């Protein structure tokens, strides 16, 4: 397990973020200006509404402080290549999805350390360690911004980057599976003991944010494609990053902490929750 934490987890996250960077172009950031209303709604839902919903769920469903902290870590994570893939499958606005993923991922370098420190203080539990904001910020730069920037540079200067993007996307998917399986197996007893509590909380968060994203977008009169992508970006987060952040906060433990479990379980449940939504959105696009 120590090998997974010290080597495999950082490698998996680096590949995931590198894959995201390979799929980005400067034009993706310009979409923020082209679709300001859709982007603003998606960003507010993800950066503000999602953590608030997670806090309400975490503090009102009988979760232990460690699991509540884990739910909050997950809610603060940005989307990832998976959300872009789901947007494409659902025939949403892929450009909007990519723009939201890119901007929120880079913004999270600042928001995650600050907000996690505040949440740790608010939960006020001996089971939650103190958060070193500076150290976590530096780590966030190296595990998110650097791989994304490297991927974008390669995409810009190498005309065959699409081939590498395809390979890294598949590799990232495989690594996600390994990391999630490792996280669950390392805490299997604790996982089974608390599945009846964590599972409903994570599922409720997924369903509520998908519903809220859809409703808010429709009320704001976004088009069908924009509505689909905003809802998916609001509900689908980078669970691998959540596991990594939990490991970083724990600081050198040989096993993953309990507050990494919600992100690990989320990595499985999200497919079951989002699949019906993707099928529905595809059906109304024809």
PDB file of C-alpha atoms in Angstrom:
ATOM      1  CA  UNK A   1       0.000   0.000   0.000  1.00  0.00           C
ATOM      2  CA  UNK A   2       2.884   2.343   0.707  1.00  0.00           C
ATOM      3  CA  UNK A   3       3.996   1.906  -2.914  1.00  0.00           C
ATOM      4  CA  UNK A   4       0.556   2.951  -4.160  1.00  0.00           C
ATOM      5  CA  UNK A   5       0.555   6.072  -1.984  1.00  0.00           C
ATOM      6  CA  UNK A   6       4.128   7.187  -2.634  1.00  0.00           C
ATOM      7  CA  UNK A   7       4.507   6.219  -6.301  1.00  0.00           C
ATOM      8  CA  UNK A   8       1.320   5.101  -8.013  1.00  0.00           C
ATOM      9  CA  UNK A   9      -1.015   7.806  -6.714  1.00  0.00           C
ATOM     10  CA  UNK A  10       1.184  10.772  -7.766  1.00  0.00           C
ATOM     11  CA  UNK A  11       1.873   9.059 -11.103  1.00  0.00           C
ATOM     12  CA  UNK A  12      -1.820   8.468 -11.747  1.00  0.00           C
ATOM     13  CA  UNK A  13      -2.715  12.063 -10.930  1.00  0.00           C
ATOM     14  CA  UNK A  14       0.133  13.432 -13.055  1.00  0.00           C
ATOM     15  CA  UNK A  15      -1.018  11.347 -16.046  1.00  0.00           C
ATOM     16  CA  UNK A  16      -4.625  12.467 -15.553  1.00  0.00           C
ATOM     17  CA  UNK A  17      -3.660  16.147 -15.434  1.00  0.00           C
ATOM     18  CA  UNK A  18      -1.179  15.733 -18.292  1.00  0.00           C
ATOM     19  CA  UNK A  19      -3.963  14.154 -20.342  1.00  0.00           C
ATOM     20  CA  UNK A  20      -6.194  17.121 -19.523  1.00  0.00           C
ATOM     21  CA  UNK A  21      -3.459  19.526 -20.642  1.00  0.00           C
ATOM     22  CA  UNK A  22      -2.988  17.665 -23.934  1.00  0.00           C
ATOM     23  CA  UNK A  23      -6.645  18.267 -24.708  1.00  0.00           C
ATOM     24  CA  UNK A  24      -6.460  22.006 -24.030  1.00  0.00           C
ATOM     25  CA  UNK A  25      -5.855  24.828 -26.476  1.00  0.00           C
ATOM     26  CA  UNK A  26      -5.718  28.579 -25.877  1.00  0.00           C
ATOM     27  CA  UNK A  27      -9.120  28.780 -27.571  1.00  0.00           C
ATOM     28  CA  UNK A  28     -10.605  26.751 -24.730  1.00  0.00           C
ATOM     29  CA  UNK A  29      -9.902  29.627 -22.347  1.00  0.00           C
ATOM     30  CA  UNK A  30     -11.397  32.105 -24.821  1.00  0.00           C
ATOM     31  CA  UNK A  31     -14.693  30.221 -24.521  1.00  0.00           C
ATOM     32  CA  UNK A  32     -15.051  31.904 -21.141  1.00  0.00           C
ATOM     33  CA  UNK A  33     -15.561  35.189 -23.003  1.00  0.00           C
ATOM     34  CA  UNK A  34     -17.662  33.629 -25.776  1.00  0.00           C
ATOM     35  CA  UNK A  35     -20.126  31.993 -23.379  1.00  0.00           C
ATOM     36  CA  UNK A  36     -19.877  34.147 -20.237  1.00  0.00           C
ATOM     37  CA  UNK A  37     -23.311  33.339 -18.824  1.00  0.00           C
ATOM     38  CA  UNK A  38     -22.963  29.574 -19.221  1.00  0.00           C
ATOM     39  CA  UNK A  39     -19.444  29.634 -17.827  1.00  0.00           C
ATOM     40  CA  UNK A  40     -20.410  31.831 -14.857  1.00  0.00           C
ATOM     41  CA  UNK A  41     -23.322  29.562 -13.924  1.00  0.00           C
ATOM     42  CA  UNK A  42     -21.162  26.440 -14.200  1.00  0.00           C
ATOM     43  CA  UNK A  43     -18.318  27.961 -12.193  1.00  0.00           C
ATOM     44  CA  UNK A  44     -20.590  29.259  -9.419  1.00  0.00           C
ATOM     45  CA  UNK A  45     -22.352  25.932  -9.114  1.00  0.00           C
ATOM     46  CA  UNK A  46     -19.072  24.059  -8.883  1.00  0.00           C
ATOM     47  CA  UNK A  47     -17.093  26.451  -6.697  1.00  0.00           C
ATOM     48  CA  UNK A  48     -19.893  27.685  -4.401  1.00  0.00           C
ATOM     49  CA  UNK A  49     -23.022  25.512  -4.562  1.00  0.00           C
ATOM     50  CA  UNK A  50     -21.255  22.138  -4.561  1.00  0.00           C
ATOM     51  CA  UNK A  51     -19.241  22.723  -1.351  1.00  0.00           C
ATOM     52  CA  UNK A  52     -22.331  24.154   0.369  1.00  0.00           C
ATOM     53  CA  UNK A  53     -24.405  21.114  -0.594  1.00  0.00           C
ATOM     54  CA  UNK A  54     -21.605  18.799   0.535  1.00  0.00           C
ATOM     55  CA  UNK A  55     -21.375  20.597   3.887  1.00  0.00           C
ATOM     56  CA  UNK A  56     -25.119  20.230   4.478  1.00  0.00           C
ATOM     57  CA  UNK A  57     -24.966  16.530   3.615  1.00  0.00           C
ATOM     58  CA  UNK A  58     -21.787  15.905   5.610  1.00  0.00           C
ATOM     59  CA  UNK A  59     -23.117  17.547   8.761  1.00  0.00           C
ATOM     60  CA  UNK A  60     -26.684  16.195   8.646  1.00  0.00           C
ATOM     61  CA  UNK A  61     -26.326  12.520   7.738  1.00  0.00           C
ATOM     62  CA  UNK A  62     -24.589  11.212  10.827  1.00  0.00           C
ATOM     63  CA  UNK A  63     -21.139  10.986   9.255  1.00  0.00           C
ATOM     64  CA  UNK A  64     -18.059  10.825  11.447  1.00  0.00           C
ATOM     65  CA  UNK A  65     -15.815  13.884  11.325  1.00  0.00           C
ATOM     66  CA  UNK A  66     -13.289  12.005   9.157  1.00  0.00           C
ATOM     67  CA  UNK A  67     -15.883  11.018   6.561  1.00  0.00           C
ATOM     68  CA  UNK A  68     -17.451  14.482   6.665  1.00  0.00           C
ATOM     69  CA  UNK A  69     -13.998  15.921   5.988  1.00  0.00           C
ATOM     70  CA  UNK A  70     -13.580  13.454   3.123  1.00  0.00           C
ATOM     71  CA  UNK A  71     -16.873  14.516   1.531  1.00  0.00           C
ATOM     72  CA  UNK A  72     -15.755  18.140   1.721  1.00  0.00           C
ATOM     73  CA  UNK A  73     -12.365  17.364   0.158  1.00  0.00           C
ATOM     74  CA  UNK A  74     -14.174  15.695  -2.752  1.00  0.00           C
ATOM     75  CA  UNK A  75     -16.551  18.640  -3.185  1.00  0.00           C
ATOM     76  CA  UNK A  76     -13.662  21.089  -3.442  1.00  0.00           C
ATOM     77  CA  UNK A  77     -11.987  19.131  -6.242  1.00  0.00           C
ATOM     78  CA  UNK A  78     -12.438  20.301  -9.833  1.00  0.00           C
ATOM     79  CA  UNK A  79     -13.716  18.132 -12.662  1.00  0.00           C
ATOM     80  CA  UNK A  80     -11.340  16.152 -14.829  1.00  0.00           C
ATOM     81  CA  UNK A  81     -11.092  14.431 -18.188  1.00  0.00           C
ATOM     82  CA  UNK A  82     -13.929  12.131 -17.092  1.00  0.00           C
ATOM     83  CA  UNK A  83     -16.424  15.002 -16.979  1.00  0.00           C
ATOM     84  CA  UNK A  84     -15.354  16.060 -20.474  1.00  0.00           C
ATOM     85  CA  UNK A  85     -15.862  12.483 -21.689  1.00  0.00           C
ATOM     86  CA  UNK A  86     -19.356  12.342 -20.184  1.00  0.00           C
ATOM     87  CA  UNK A  87     -20.234  15.687 -21.792  1.00  0.00           C
ATOM     88  CA  UNK A  88     -19.202  14.328 -25.165  1.00  0.00           C
ATOM     89  CA  UNK A  89     -21.178  11.109 -24.671  1.00  0.00           C
ATOM     90  CA  UNK A  90     -24.245  13.110 -23.612  1.00  0.00           C
ATOM     91  CA  UNK A  91     -23.890  15.379 -26.675  1.00  0.00           C
ATOM     92  CA  UNK A  92     -23.320  18.418 -24.514  1.00  0.00           C
ATOM     93  CA  UNK A  93     -21.216  21.506 -25.133  1.00  0.00           C
ATOM     94  CA  UNK A  94     -17.770  19.900 -24.963  1.00  0.00           C
ATOM     95  CA  UNK A  95     -15.936  23.214 -25.415  1.00  0.00           C
ATOM     96  CA  UNK A  96     -17.781  24.647 -22.397  1.00  0.00           C
ATOM     97  CA  UNK A  97     -17.046  21.493 -20.397  1.00  0.00           C
ATOM     98  CA  UNK A  98     -13.335  21.665 -21.194  1.00  0.00           C
ATOM     99  CA  UNK A  99     -13.202  25.375 -20.357  1.00  0.00           C
ATOM    100  CA  UNK A 100     -14.862  24.829 -16.980  1.00  0.00           C
ATOM    101  CA  UNK A 101     -12.557  21.919 -16.177  1.00  0.00           C
ATOM    102  CA  UNK A 102      -9.443  23.883 -17.127  1.00  0.00           C
ATOM    103  CA  UNK A 103     -10.258  27.121 -15.309  1.00  0.00           C
ATOM    104  CA  UNK A 104     -11.651  25.495 -12.158  1.00  0.00           C
ATOM    105  CA  UNK A 105      -8.656  23.099 -12.041  1.00  0.00           C
ATOM    106  CA  UNK A 106      -6.231  26.013 -12.075  1.00  0.00           C
ATOM    107  CA  UNK A 107      -8.343  28.030  -9.624  1.00  0.00           C
ATOM    108  CA  UNK A 108      -8.393  25.060  -7.233  1.00  0.00           C
ATOM    109  CA  UNK A 109      -4.669  25.517  -6.611  1.00  0.00           C
ATOM    110  CA  UNK A 110      -5.667  28.467  -4.416  1.00  0.00           C
ATOM    111  CA  UNK A 111      -9.201  27.576  -3.327  1.00  0.00           C
ATOM    112  CA  UNK A 112      -8.557  24.022  -2.119  1.00  0.00           C
ATOM    113  CA  UNK A 113      -5.804  24.740   0.456  1.00  0.00           C
ATOM    114  CA  UNK A 114      -7.612  27.789   1.874  1.00  0.00           C
ATOM    115  CA  UNK A 115     -11.066  26.204   2.079  1.00  0.00           C
ATOM    116  CA  UNK A 116      -9.807  22.852   3.382  1.00  0.00           C
ATOM    117  CA  UNK A 117      -8.013  24.673   6.185  1.00  0.00           C
ATOM    118  CA  UNK A 118     -11.238  26.477   7.063  1.00  0.00           C
ATOM    119  CA  UNK A 119     -13.290  23.263   6.915  1.00  0.00           C
ATOM    120  CA  UNK A 120     -10.817  21.448   9.178  1.00  0.00           C
ATOM    121  CA  UNK A 121     -11.235  24.287  11.661  1.00  0.00           C
ATOM    122  CA  UNK A 122     -15.034  24.320  11.331  1.00  0.00           C
ATOM    123  CA  UNK A 123     -15.381  20.559  11.909  1.00  0.00           C
ATOM    124  CA  UNK A 124     -13.162  20.954  14.999  1.00  0.00           C
ATOM    125  CA  UNK A 125     -12.220  17.311  15.535  1.00  0.00           C
ATOM    126  CA  UNK A 126      -9.120  15.603  16.913  1.00  0.00           C
ATOM    127  CA  UNK A 127      -9.455  13.075  14.061  1.00  0.00           C
ATOM    128  CA  UNK A 128      -8.629  15.783  11.502  1.00  0.00           C
ATOM    129  CA  UNK A 129      -5.003  16.971  11.386  1.00  0.00           C
ATOM    130  CA  UNK A 130      -3.930  20.582  11.030  1.00  0.00           C
ATOM    131  CA  UNK A 131      -3.622  21.666   7.394  1.00  0.00           C
ATOM    132  CA  UNK A 132      -0.395  23.294   6.235  1.00  0.00           C
ATOM    133  CA  UNK A 133      -1.805  25.712   3.659  1.00  0.00           C
ATOM    134  CA  UNK A 134       1.573  26.656   2.155  1.00  0.00           C
ATOM    135  CA  UNK A 135       2.742  23.077   1.764  1.00  0.00           C
ATOM    136  CA  UNK A 136      -0.592  21.991   0.283  1.00  0.00           C
ATOM    137  CA  UNK A 137      -0.553  24.912  -2.166  1.00  0.00           C
ATOM    138  CA  UNK A 138       2.934  23.997  -3.394  1.00  0.00           C
ATOM    139  CA  UNK A 139       1.890  20.357  -3.760  1.00  0.00           C
ATOM    140  CA  UNK A 140      -1.220  21.418  -5.701  1.00  0.00           C
ATOM    141  CA  UNK A 141       0.965  23.360  -8.131  1.00  0.00           C
ATOM    142  CA  UNK A 142       3.155  20.328  -8.820  1.00  0.00           C
ATOM    143  CA  UNK A 143       0.349  17.782  -9.106  1.00  0.00           C
ATOM    144  CA  UNK A 144      -2.063  19.906 -11.150  1.00  0.00           C
ATOM    145  CA  UNK A 145      -0.641  23.032 -12.778  1.00  0.00           C
ATOM    146  CA  UNK A 146       2.718  21.613 -13.892  1.00  0.00           C
ATOM    147  CA  UNK A 147       1.322  18.508 -15.687  1.00  0.00           C
ATOM    148  CA  UNK A 148      -1.453  20.596 -17.296  1.00  0.00           C
ATOM    149  CA  UNK A 149       1.057  23.198 -18.510  1.00  0.00           C
ATOM    150  CA  UNK A 150       3.372  20.489 -19.858  1.00  0.00           C
ATOM    151  CA  UNK A 151       0.502  18.882 -21.735  1.00  0.00           C
ATOM    152  CA  UNK A 152      -0.520  22.215 -23.250  1.00  0.00           C
ATOM    153  CA  UNK A 153       3.031  22.942 -24.361  1.00  0.00           C
ATOM    154  CA  UNK A 154       3.320  19.593 -26.102  1.00  0.00           C
ATOM    155  CA  UNK A 155      -0.096  20.106 -27.717  1.00  0.00           C
ATOM    156  CA  UNK A 156       1.037  23.511 -28.993  1.00  0.00           C
ATOM    157  CA  UNK A 157       4.423  22.498 -30.404  1.00  0.00           C
ATOM    158  CA  UNK A 158       3.781  18.931 -31.601  1.00  0.00           C
ATOM    159  CA  UNK A 159       1.238  18.473 -34.352  1.00  0.00           C
ATOM    160  CA  UNK A 160       0.733  14.766 -33.560  1.00  0.00           C
ATOM    161  CA  UNK A 161      -0.210  15.391 -29.924  1.00  0.00           C
ATOM    162  CA  UNK A 162      -3.670  13.915 -30.534  1.00  0.00           C
ATOM    163  CA  UNK A 163      -2.092  10.451 -30.712  1.00  0.00           C
ATOM    164  CA  UNK A 164      -0.415  10.956 -27.344  1.00  0.00           C
ATOM    165  CA  UNK A 165      -3.651  12.354 -25.910  1.00  0.00           C
ATOM    166  CA  UNK A 166      -5.478   9.147 -26.842  1.00  0.00           C
ATOM    167  CA  UNK A 167      -2.812   7.005 -25.202  1.00  0.00           C
ATOM    168  CA  UNK A 168      -2.634   9.057 -22.009  1.00  0.00           C
ATOM    169  CA  UNK A 169      -6.428   9.162 -21.692  1.00  0.00           C
ATOM    170  CA  UNK A 170      -6.554   5.374 -21.720  1.00  0.00           C
ATOM    171  CA  UNK A 171      -3.611   5.180 -19.334  1.00  0.00           C
ATOM    172  CA  UNK A 172      -5.278   7.681 -16.994  1.00  0.00           C
ATOM    173  CA  UNK A 173      -8.464   5.587 -16.956  1.00  0.00           C
ATOM    174  CA  UNK A 174      -6.503   2.454 -16.075  1.00  0.00           C
ATOM    175  CA  UNK A 175      -4.557   4.252 -13.342  1.00  0.00           C
ATOM    176  CA  UNK A 176      -7.764   5.663 -11.836  1.00  0.00           C
ATOM    177  CA  UNK A 177      -9.121   2.130 -11.514  1.00  0.00           C
ATOM    178  CA  UNK A 178      -5.937   0.935  -9.811  1.00  0.00           C
ATOM    179  CA  UNK A 179      -5.855   3.865  -7.381  1.00  0.00           C
ATOM    180  CA  UNK A 180      -9.525   3.515  -6.418  1.00  0.00           C
ATOM    181  CA  UNK A 181      -9.186  -0.265  -6.018  1.00  0.00           C
ATOM    182  CA  UNK A 182      -6.083   0.235  -3.890  1.00  0.00           C
ATOM    183  CA  UNK A 183      -7.730   2.872  -1.724  1.00  0.00           C
ATOM    184  CA  UNK A 184     -10.752   0.689  -1.041  1.00  0.00           C
ATOM    185  CA  UNK A 185      -8.795  -2.517  -0.457  1.00  0.00           C
ATOM    186  CA  UNK A 186      -6.402  -0.803   1.966  1.00  0.00           C
ATOM    187  CA  UNK A 187      -9.357   0.286   4.102  1.00  0.00           C
ATOM    188  CA  UNK A 188     -11.675  -2.621   3.257  1.00  0.00           C
ATOM    189  CA  UNK A 189     -12.867  -3.320   6.788  1.00  0.00           C
ATOM    190  CA  UNK A 190     -13.546   0.347   7.489  1.00  0.00           C
ATOM    191  CA  UNK A 191     -15.180   0.677   4.074  1.00  0.00           C
ATOM    192  CA  UNK A 192     -17.608  -2.217   4.601  1.00  0.00           C
ATOM    193  CA  UNK A 193     -18.393  -1.072   8.117  1.00  0.00           C
ATOM    194  CA  UNK A 194     -19.393   2.401   6.953  1.00  0.00           C
ATOM    195  CA  UNK A 195     -20.684   1.705   3.430  1.00  0.00           C
ATOM    196  CA  UNK A 196     -24.265   2.188   4.574  1.00  0.00           C
ATOM    197  CA  UNK A 197     -23.413   5.727   5.674  1.00  0.00           C
ATOM    198  CA  UNK A 198     -20.884   6.883   3.079  1.00  0.00           C
ATOM    199  CA  UNK A 199     -22.709   5.385   0.091  1.00  0.00           C
ATOM    200  CA  UNK A 200     -26.013   7.259   0.555  1.00  0.00           C
ATOM    201  CA  UNK A 201     -24.164  10.524   1.300  1.00  0.00           C
ATOM    202  CA  UNK A 202     -22.038  10.331  -1.855  1.00  0.00           C
ATOM    203  CA  UNK A 203     -25.013   9.228  -3.963  1.00  0.00           C
ATOM    204  CA  UNK A 204     -27.169  12.058  -2.619  1.00  0.00           C
ATOM    205  CA  UNK A 205     -24.427  14.560  -3.440  1.00  0.00           C
ATOM    206  CA  UNK A 206     -24.177  13.266  -7.011  1.00  0.00           C
ATOM    207  CA  UNK A 207     -27.925  13.257  -7.618  1.00  0.00           C
ATOM    208  CA  UNK A 208     -28.584  16.610  -5.963  1.00  0.00           C
ATOM    209  CA  UNK A 209     -25.825  18.399  -7.883  1.00  0.00           C
ATOM    210  CA  UNK A 210     -26.836  16.890 -11.227  1.00  0.00           C
ATOM    211  CA  UNK A 211     -30.403  17.991 -10.551  1.00  0.00           C
ATOM    212  CA  UNK A 212     -29.365  21.452  -9.361  1.00  0.00           C
ATOM    213  CA  UNK A 213     -27.057  21.935 -12.340  1.00  0.00           C
ATOM    214  CA  UNK A 214     -29.823  21.021 -14.759  1.00  0.00           C
ATOM    215  CA  UNK A 215     -32.482  23.129 -13.048  1.00  0.00           C
ATOM    216  CA  UNK A 216     -30.290  26.222 -12.647  1.00  0.00           C
ATOM    217  CA  UNK A 217     -29.202  26.035 -16.289  1.00  0.00           C
ATOM    218  CA  UNK A 218     -32.746  25.642 -17.581  1.00  0.00           C
ATOM    219  CA  UNK A 219     -33.988  28.510 -15.410  1.00  0.00           C
ATOM    220  CA  UNK A 220     -31.141  30.623 -16.789  1.00  0.00           C
ATOM    221  CA  UNK A 221     -32.292  29.689 -20.296  1.00  0.00           C
ATOM    222  CA  UNK A 222     -29.085  28.011 -21.378  1.00  0.00           C
ATOM    223  CA  UNK A 223     -29.441  25.831 -24.438  1.00  0.00           C
ATOM    224  CA  UNK A 224     -29.689  22.045 -24.235  1.00  0.00           C
ATOM    225  CA  UNK A 225     -25.992  21.409 -24.851  1.00  0.00           C
ATOM    226  CA  UNK A 226     -24.879  23.993 -22.314  1.00  0.00           C
ATOM    227  CA  UNK A 227     -27.335  22.669 -19.729  1.00  0.00           C
ATOM    228  CA  UNK A 228     -26.008  19.138 -20.173  1.00  0.00           C
ATOM    229  CA  UNK A 229     -22.372  20.148 -19.729  1.00  0.00           C
ATOM    230  CA  UNK A 230     -23.000  22.457 -16.771  1.00  0.00           C
ATOM    231  CA  UNK A 231     -24.909  19.708 -14.942  1.00  0.00           C
ATOM    232  CA  UNK A 232     -22.163  17.152 -15.593  1.00  0.00           C
ATOM    233  CA  UNK A 233     -19.367  19.537 -14.603  1.00  0.00           C
ATOM    234  CA  UNK A 234     -21.253  20.390 -11.420  1.00  0.00           C
ATOM    235  CA  UNK A 235     -21.605  16.769 -10.316  1.00  0.00           C
ATOM    236  CA  UNK A 236     -18.527  14.949 -11.693  1.00  0.00           C
ATOM    237  CA  UNK A 237     -15.349  15.662  -9.749  1.00  0.00           C
ATOM    238  CA  UNK A 238     -11.760  14.409  -9.869  1.00  0.00           C
ATOM    239  CA  UNK A 239     -11.928  11.661  -7.271  1.00  0.00           C
ATOM    240  CA  UNK A 240      -8.274  10.736  -7.748  1.00  0.00           C
ATOM    241  CA  UNK A 241      -7.295  14.267  -6.751  1.00  0.00           C
ATOM    242  CA  UNK A 242      -9.481  13.894  -3.662  1.00  0.00           C
ATOM    243  CA  UNK A 243      -7.613  10.739  -2.673  1.00  0.00           C
ATOM    244  CA  UNK A 244      -4.269  12.467  -3.292  1.00  0.00           C
ATOM    245  CA  UNK A 245      -5.216  15.507  -1.199  1.00  0.00           C
ATOM    246  CA  UNK A 246      -6.317  13.267   1.650  1.00  0.00           C
ATOM    247  CA  UNK A 247      -2.950  11.517   1.475  1.00  0.00           C
ATOM    248  CA  UNK A 248      -1.079  14.830   1.442  1.00  0.00           C
ATOM    249  CA  UNK A 249      -2.949  16.113   4.474  1.00  0.00           C
ATOM    250  CA  UNK A 250      -2.333  12.856   6.359  1.00  0.00           C
ATOM    251  CA  UNK A 251       1.392  13.391   5.787  1.00  0.00           C
ATOM    252  CA  UNK A 252       3.486  10.303   5.153  1.00  0.00           C
ATOM    253  CA  UNK A 253       1.151   7.587   6.419  1.00  0.00           C
ATOM    254  CA  UNK A 254       1.731   4.060   5.095  1.00  0.00           C
ATOM    255  CA  UNK A 255      -2.011   3.674   4.486  1.00  0.00           C
ATOM    256  CA  UNK A 256      -4.602   5.996   3.059  1.00  0.00           C
ATOM    257  CA  UNK A 257      -6.585   7.947   5.681  1.00  0.00           C
ATOM    258  CA  UNK A 258     -10.272   7.380   6.292  1.00  0.00           C
ATOM    259  CA  UNK A 259     -11.118  10.722   4.707  1.00  0.00           C
ATOM    260  CA  UNK A 260      -9.869   9.400   1.356  1.00  0.00           C
ATOM    261  CA  UNK A 261     -12.647   6.776   1.311  1.00  0.00           C
ATOM    262  CA  UNK A 262     -15.488   9.060   0.127  1.00  0.00           C
ATOM    263  CA  UNK A 263     -13.446  10.032  -2.955  1.00  0.00           C
ATOM    264  CA  UNK A 264     -12.604   6.379  -3.645  1.00  0.00           C
ATOM    265  CA  UNK A 265     -16.229   5.268  -3.343  1.00  0.00           C
ATOM    266  CA  UNK A 266     -17.310   8.242  -5.418  1.00  0.00           C
ATOM    267  CA  UNK A 267     -15.007   7.052  -8.221  1.00  0.00           C
ATOM    268  CA  UNK A 268     -17.235   3.982  -8.556  1.00  0.00           C
ATOM    269  CA  UNK A 269     -20.687   5.374  -7.792  1.00  0.00           C
ATOM    270  CA  UNK A 270     -20.431   8.293 -10.222  1.00  0.00           C
ATOM    271  CA  UNK A 271     -20.686   5.962 -13.213  1.00  0.00           C
ATOM    272  CA  UNK A 272     -23.938   4.423 -11.976  1.00  0.00           C
ATOM    273  CA  UNK A 273     -25.499   7.803 -11.189  1.00  0.00           C
ATOM    274  CA  UNK A 274     -24.384   9.706 -14.281  1.00  0.00           C
ATOM    275  CA  UNK A 275     -25.043   6.922 -16.837  1.00  0.00           C
ATOM    276  CA  UNK A 276     -28.866   7.335 -16.801  1.00  0.00           C
ATOM    277  CA  UNK A 277     -28.427  11.099 -17.088  1.00  0.00           C
ATOM    278  CA  UNK A 278     -26.122  10.723 -20.097  1.00  0.00           C
ATOM    279  CA  UNK A 279     -28.600   8.352 -21.769  1.00  0.00           C
ATOM    280  CA  UNK A 280     -31.464  10.789 -21.131  1.00  0.00           C
ATOM    281  CA  UNK A 281     -29.585  13.783 -22.508  1.00  0.00           C
ATOM    282  CA  UNK A 282     -28.535  11.821 -25.612  1.00  0.00           C
ATOM    283  CA  UNK A 283     -32.129  10.773 -26.208  1.00  0.00           C
ATOM    284  CA  UNK A 284     -33.475  14.327 -26.243  1.00  0.00           C
ATOM    285  CA  UNK A 285     -30.741  15.534 -28.600  1.00  0.00           C
ATOM    286  CA  UNK A 286     -32.072  13.514 -31.527  1.00  0.00           C
TER     287      UNK A 286
END
